[in-house]
Coordinates of N, CA and C in Angstrom, one line a residue:
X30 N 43.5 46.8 -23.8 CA 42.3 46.3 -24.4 C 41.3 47.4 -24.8
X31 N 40.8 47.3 -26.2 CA 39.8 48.5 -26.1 C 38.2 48.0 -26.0
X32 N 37.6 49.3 -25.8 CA 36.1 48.5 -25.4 C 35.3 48.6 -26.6
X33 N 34.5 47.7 -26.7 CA 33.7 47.1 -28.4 C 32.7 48.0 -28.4
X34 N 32.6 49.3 -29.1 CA 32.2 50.5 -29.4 C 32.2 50.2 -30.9
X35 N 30.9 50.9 -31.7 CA 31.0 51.0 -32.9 C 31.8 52.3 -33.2
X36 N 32.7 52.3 -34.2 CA 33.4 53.2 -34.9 C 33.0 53.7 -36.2
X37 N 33.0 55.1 -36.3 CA 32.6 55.5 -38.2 C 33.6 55.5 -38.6
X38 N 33.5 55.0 -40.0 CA 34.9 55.4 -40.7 C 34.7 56.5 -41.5
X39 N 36.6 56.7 -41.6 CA 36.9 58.5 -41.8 C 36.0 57.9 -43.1
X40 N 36.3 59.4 -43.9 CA 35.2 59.9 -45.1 C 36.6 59.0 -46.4
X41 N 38.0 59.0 -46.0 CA 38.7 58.5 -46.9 C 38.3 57.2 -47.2
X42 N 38.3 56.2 -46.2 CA 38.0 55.3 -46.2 C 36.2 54.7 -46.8
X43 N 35.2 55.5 -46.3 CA 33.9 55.4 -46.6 C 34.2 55.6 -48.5
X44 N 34.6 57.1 -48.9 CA 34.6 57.6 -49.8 C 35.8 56.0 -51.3
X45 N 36.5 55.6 -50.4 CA 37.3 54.6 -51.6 C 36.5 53.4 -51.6
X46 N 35.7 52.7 -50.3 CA 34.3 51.9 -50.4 C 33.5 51.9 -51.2
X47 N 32.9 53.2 -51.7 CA 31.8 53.6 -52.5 C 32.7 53.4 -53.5
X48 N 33.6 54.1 -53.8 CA 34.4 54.3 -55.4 C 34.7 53.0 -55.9
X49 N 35.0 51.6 -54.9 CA 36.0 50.8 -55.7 C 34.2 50.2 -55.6
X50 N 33.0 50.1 -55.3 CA 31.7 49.6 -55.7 C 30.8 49.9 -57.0
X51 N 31.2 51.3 -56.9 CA 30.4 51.6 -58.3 C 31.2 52.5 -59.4
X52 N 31.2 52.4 -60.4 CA 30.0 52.0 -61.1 C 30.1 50.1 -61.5
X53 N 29.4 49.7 -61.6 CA 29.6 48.2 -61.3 C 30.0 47.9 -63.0
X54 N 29.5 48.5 -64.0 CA 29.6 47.8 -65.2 C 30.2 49.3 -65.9
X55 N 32.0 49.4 -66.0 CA 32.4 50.7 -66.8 C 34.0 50.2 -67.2
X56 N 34.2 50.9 -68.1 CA 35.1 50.3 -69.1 C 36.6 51.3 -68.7
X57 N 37.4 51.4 -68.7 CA 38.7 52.4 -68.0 C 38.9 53.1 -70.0
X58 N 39.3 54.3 -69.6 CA 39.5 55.2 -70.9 C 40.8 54.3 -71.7
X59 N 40.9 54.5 -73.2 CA 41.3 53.7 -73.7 C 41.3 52.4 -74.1
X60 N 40.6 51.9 -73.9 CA 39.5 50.4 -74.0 C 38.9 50.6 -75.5
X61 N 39.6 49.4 -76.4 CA 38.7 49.6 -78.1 C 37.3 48.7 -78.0
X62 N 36.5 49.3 -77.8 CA 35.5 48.9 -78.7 C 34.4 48.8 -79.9
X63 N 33.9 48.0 -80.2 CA 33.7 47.9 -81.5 C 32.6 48.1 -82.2
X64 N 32.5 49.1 -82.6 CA 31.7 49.8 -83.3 C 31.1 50.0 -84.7
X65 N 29.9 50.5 -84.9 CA 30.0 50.4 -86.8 C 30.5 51.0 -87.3
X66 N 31.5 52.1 -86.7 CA 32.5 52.6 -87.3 C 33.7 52.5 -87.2
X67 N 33.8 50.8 -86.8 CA 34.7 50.6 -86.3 C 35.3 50.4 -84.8
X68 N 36.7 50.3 -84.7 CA 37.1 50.1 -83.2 C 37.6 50.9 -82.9
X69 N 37.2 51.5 -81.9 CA 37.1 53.1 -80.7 C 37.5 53.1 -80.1
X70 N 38.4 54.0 -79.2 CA 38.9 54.0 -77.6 C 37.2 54.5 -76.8
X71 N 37.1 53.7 -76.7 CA 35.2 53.9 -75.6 C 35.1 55.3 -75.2
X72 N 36.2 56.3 -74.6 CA 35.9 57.8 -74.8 C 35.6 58.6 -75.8
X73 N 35.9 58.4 -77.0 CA 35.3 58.7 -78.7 C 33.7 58.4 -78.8
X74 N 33.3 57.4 -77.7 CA 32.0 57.2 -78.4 C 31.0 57.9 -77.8
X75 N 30.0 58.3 -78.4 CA 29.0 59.1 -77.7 C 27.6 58.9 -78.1
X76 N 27.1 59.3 -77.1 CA 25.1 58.7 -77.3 C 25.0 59.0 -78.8
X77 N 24.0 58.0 -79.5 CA 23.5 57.8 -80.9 C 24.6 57.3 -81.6
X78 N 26.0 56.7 -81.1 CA 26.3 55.6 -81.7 C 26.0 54.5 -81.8
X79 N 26.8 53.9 -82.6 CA 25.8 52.3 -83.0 C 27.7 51.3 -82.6
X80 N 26.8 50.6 -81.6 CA 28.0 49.9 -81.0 C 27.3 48.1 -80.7
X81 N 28.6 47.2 -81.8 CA 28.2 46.0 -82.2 C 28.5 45.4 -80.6
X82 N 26.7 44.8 -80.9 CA 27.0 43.6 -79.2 C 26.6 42.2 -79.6
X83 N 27.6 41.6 -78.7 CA 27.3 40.2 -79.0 C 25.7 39.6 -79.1
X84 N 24.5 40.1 -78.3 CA 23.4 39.6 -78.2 C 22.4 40.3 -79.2
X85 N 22.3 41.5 -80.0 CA 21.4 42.2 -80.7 C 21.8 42.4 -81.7
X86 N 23.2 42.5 -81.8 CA 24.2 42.4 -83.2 C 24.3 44.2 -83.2
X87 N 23.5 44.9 -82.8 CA 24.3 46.2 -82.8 C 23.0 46.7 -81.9
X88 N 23.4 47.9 -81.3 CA 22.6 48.7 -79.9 C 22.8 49.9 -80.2
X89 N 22.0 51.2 -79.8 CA 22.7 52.6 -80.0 C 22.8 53.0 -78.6
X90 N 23.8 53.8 -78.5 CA 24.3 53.9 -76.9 C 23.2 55.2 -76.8
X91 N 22.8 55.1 -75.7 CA 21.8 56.0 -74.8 C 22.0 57.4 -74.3
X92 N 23.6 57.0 -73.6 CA 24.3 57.7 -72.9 C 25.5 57.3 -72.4
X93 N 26.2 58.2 -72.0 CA 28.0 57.8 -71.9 C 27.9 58.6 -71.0
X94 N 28.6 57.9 -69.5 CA 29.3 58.7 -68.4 C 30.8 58.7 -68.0
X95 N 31.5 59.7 -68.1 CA 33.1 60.0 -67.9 C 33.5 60.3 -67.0
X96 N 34.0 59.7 -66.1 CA 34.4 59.8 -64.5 C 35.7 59.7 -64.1
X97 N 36.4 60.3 -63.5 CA 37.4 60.2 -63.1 C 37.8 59.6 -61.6
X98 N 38.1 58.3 -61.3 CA 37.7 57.7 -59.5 C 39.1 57.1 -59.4
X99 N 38.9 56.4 -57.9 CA 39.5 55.4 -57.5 C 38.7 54.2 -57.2
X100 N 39.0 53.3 -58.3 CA 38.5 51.8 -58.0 C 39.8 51.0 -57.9
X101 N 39.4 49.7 -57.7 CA 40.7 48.4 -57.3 C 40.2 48.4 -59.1
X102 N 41.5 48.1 -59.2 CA 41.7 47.7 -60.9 C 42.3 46.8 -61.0
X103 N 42.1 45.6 -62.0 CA 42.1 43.8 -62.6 C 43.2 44.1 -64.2
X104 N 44.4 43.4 -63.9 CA 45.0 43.4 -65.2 C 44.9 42.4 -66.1
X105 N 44.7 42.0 -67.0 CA 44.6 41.0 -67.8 C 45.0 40.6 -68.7
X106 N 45.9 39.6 -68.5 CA 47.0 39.8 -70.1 C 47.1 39.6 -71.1
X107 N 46.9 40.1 -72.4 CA 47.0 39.5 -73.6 C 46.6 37.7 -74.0
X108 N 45.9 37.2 -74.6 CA 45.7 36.0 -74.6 C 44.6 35.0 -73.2
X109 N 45.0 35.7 -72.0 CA 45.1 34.8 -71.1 C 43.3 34.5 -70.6
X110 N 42.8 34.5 -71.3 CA 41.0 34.1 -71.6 C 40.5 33.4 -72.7
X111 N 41.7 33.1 -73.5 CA 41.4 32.5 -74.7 C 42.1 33.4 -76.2
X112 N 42.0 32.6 -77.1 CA 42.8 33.0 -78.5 C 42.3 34.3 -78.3
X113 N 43.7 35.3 -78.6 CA 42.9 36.7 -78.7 C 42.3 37.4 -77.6
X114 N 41.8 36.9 -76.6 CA 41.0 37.2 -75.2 C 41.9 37.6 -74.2
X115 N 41.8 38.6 -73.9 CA 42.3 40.2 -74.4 C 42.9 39.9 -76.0
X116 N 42.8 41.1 -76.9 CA 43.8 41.0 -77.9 C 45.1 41.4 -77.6
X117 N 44.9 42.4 -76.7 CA 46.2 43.1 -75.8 C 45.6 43.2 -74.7
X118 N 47.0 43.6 -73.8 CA 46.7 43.7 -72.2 C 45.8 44.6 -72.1
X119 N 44.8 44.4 -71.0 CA 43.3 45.5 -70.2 C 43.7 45.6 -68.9
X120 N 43.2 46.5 -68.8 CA 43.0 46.9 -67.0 C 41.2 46.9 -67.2
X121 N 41.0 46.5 -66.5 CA 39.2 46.9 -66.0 C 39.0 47.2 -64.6
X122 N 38.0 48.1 -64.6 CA 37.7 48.1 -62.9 C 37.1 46.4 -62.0
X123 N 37.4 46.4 -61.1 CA 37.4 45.0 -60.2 C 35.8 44.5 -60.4
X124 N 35.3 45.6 -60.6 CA 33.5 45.0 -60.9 C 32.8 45.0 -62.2
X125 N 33.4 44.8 -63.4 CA 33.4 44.8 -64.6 C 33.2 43.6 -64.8
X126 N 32.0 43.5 -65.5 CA 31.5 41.6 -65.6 C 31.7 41.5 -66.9
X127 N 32.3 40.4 -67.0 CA 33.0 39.7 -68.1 C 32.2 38.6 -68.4
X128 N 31.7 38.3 -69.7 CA 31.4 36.8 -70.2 C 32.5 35.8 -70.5
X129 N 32.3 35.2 -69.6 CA 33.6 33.6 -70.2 C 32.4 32.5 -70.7
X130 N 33.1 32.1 -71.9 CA 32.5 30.6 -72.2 C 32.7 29.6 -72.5
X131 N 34.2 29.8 -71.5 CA 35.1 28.1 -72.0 C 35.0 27.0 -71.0
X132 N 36.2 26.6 -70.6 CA 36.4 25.5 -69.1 C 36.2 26.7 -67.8
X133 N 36.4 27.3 -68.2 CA 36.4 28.3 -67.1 C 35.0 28.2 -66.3
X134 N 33.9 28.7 -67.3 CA 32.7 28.8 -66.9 C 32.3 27.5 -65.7
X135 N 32.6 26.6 -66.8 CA 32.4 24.9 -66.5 C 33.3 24.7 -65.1
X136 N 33.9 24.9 -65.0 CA 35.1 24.2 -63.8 C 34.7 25.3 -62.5
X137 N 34.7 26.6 -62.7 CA 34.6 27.5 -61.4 C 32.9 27.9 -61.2
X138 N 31.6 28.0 -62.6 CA 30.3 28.3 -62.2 C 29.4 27.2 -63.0
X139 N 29.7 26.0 -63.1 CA 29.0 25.0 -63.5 C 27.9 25.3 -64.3
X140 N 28.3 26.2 -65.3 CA 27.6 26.5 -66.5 C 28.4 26.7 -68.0
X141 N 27.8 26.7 -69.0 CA 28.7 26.8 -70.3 C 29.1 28.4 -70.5
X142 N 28.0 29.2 -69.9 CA 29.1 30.5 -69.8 C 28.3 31.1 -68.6
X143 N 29.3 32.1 -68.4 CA 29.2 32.8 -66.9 C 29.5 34.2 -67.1
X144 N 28.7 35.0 -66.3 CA 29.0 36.6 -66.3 C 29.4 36.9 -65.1
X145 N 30.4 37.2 -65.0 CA 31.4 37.5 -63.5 C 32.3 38.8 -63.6
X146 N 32.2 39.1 -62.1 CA 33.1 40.6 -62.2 C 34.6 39.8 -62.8
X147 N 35.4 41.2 -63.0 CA 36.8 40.6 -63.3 C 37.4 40.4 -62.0
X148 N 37.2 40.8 -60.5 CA 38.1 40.1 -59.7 C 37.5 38.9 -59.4
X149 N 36.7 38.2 -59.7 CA 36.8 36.7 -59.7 C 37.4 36.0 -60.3
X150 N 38.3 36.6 -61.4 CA 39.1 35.6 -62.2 C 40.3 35.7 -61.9
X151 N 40.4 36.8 -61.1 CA 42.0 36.9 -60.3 C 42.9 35.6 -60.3
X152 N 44.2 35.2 -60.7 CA 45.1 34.2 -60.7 C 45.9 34.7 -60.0
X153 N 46.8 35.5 -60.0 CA 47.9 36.2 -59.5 C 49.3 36.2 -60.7
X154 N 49.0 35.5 -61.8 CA 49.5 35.5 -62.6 C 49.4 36.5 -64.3
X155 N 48.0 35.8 -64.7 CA 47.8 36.3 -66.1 C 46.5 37.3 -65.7
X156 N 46.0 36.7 -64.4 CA 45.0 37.8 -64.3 C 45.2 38.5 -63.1
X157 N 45.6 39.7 -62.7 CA 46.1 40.5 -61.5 C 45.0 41.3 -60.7
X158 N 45.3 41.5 -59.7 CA 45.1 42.7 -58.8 C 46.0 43.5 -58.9
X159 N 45.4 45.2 -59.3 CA 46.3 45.7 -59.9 C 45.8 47.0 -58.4
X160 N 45.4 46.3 -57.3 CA 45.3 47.5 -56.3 C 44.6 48.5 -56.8
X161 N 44.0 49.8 -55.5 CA 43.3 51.1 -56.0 C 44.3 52.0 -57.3
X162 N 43.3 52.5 -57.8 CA 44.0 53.1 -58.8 C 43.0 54.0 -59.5
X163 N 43.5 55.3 -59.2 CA 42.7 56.6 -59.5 C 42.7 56.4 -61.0
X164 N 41.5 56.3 -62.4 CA 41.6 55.6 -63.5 C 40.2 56.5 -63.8
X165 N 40.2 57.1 -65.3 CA 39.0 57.9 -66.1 C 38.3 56.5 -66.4
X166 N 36.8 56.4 -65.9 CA 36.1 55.4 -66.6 C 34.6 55.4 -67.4
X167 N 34.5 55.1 -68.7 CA 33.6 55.2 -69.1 C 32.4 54.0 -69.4
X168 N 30.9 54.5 -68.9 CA 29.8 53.8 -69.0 C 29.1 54.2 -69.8
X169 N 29.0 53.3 -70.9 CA 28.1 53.2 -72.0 C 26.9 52.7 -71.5
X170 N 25.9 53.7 -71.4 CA 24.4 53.1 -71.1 C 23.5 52.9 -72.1
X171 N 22.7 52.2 -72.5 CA 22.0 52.0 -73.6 C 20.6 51.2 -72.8
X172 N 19.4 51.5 -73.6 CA 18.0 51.3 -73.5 C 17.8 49.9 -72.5
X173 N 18.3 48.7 -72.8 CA 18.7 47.5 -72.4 C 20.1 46.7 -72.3
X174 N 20.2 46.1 -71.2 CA 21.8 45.7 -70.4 C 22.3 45.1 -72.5
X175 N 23.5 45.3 -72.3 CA 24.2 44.3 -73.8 C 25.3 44.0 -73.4
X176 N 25.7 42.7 -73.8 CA 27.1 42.3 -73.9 C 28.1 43.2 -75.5
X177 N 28.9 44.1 -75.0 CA 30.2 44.6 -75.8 C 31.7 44.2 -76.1
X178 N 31.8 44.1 -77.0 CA 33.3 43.8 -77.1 C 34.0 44.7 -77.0
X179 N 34.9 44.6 -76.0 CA 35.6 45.7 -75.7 C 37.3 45.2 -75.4
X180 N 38.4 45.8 -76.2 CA 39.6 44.9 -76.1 C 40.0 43.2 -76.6
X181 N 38.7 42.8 -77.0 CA 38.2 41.3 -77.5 C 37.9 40.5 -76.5
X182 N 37.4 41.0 -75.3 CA 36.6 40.4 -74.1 C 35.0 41.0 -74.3
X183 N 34.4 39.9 -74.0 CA 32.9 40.3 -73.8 C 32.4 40.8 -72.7
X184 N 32.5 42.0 -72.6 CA 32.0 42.6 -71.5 C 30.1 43.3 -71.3
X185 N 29.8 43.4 -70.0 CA 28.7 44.0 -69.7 C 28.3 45.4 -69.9
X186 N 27.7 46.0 -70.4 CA 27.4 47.3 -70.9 C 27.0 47.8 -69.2
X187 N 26.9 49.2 -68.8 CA 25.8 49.8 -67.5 C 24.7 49.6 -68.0
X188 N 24.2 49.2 -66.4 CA 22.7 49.0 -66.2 C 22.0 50.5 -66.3
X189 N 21.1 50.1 -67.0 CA 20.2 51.9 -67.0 C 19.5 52.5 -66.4
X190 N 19.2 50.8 -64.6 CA 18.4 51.5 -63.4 C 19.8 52.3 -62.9
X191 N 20.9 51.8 -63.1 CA 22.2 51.7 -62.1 C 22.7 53.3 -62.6
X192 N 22.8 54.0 -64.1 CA 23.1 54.6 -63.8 C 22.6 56.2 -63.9
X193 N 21.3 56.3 -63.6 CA 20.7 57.2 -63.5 C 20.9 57.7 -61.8
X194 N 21.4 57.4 -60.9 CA 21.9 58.0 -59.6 C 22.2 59.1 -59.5

């Protein structure tokens, strides 16, 4: 029997805690989004682009952060969000908040649409746990939060308190 002592955890474990928590709203490298010049792998894009969002019709990005971590990463297959939703398979980090605005919303957050990380939509099928996974990720920060299309999912842009850290 051992005696009920509080324990610290090693730095591996503290250090993959922190990593798979933040950054809460960031896109994994190779991710298209859509832009006025078009559709981008999100590492192409850089502050004083003009990147189309679902809520303002176009935003100019602020700032872009490129990180290299380990977060838990969400697979998501082609189609399986709706027509086109993904257009192709994504990976996103597990805390990547997604807009749904179908049955989904309605049946799991009793609203017509809902902003949720991606491991909430976890199935074990079309939408996975894709476990830690050391992955380049980029945050598009801009003046005020925006919904982006990114891969043909509506995703959350970084928060601009969130990423000044």
């Amino acid at each position: 029997m051992e005696p009920k002592t509080v324990r610290r955890a090693d730095a591996a474990t503290a250090a993959a805690r922190h990593s798979e928590l933040s950054p809460a709203n960031a896109l994994v490298a190779g991710t298209t989004v859509l832009t006025l010049d078009g559709a981008l792998p999100v590492e192409f894009i850089s502050a004083g682009d003009r990147v189309i969002t679902r809520d303002s019709g176009m935003a100019v990005v602020a700032e872009v952060r490129i990180t290299k971590r380990t977060v838990r990463a969400i697979g998501i297959r082609a189609g399986s969000l709706g027509n086109t939703r993904p257009d192709r398979d994504a990976v996103l980090p597990a805390s990547q908040e997604i807009l749904i605005r179908d049955w989904r919303a309605e049946a799991l957050f009793g609203a017509k649409q809902a902003l949720v990380p991606a491991k909430r939509l976890v199935d074990g099928e079309f939408i996975r746990d894709l476990g830690m996974r050391e992955i380049t990720t980029v945050e598009l920060v801009f003046d005020t939060p925006h919904i982006l299309y990114a891969d043909g999912l509506e995703v959350a842009s970084a928060q601009p308190e969130m990423a000044e850290a």
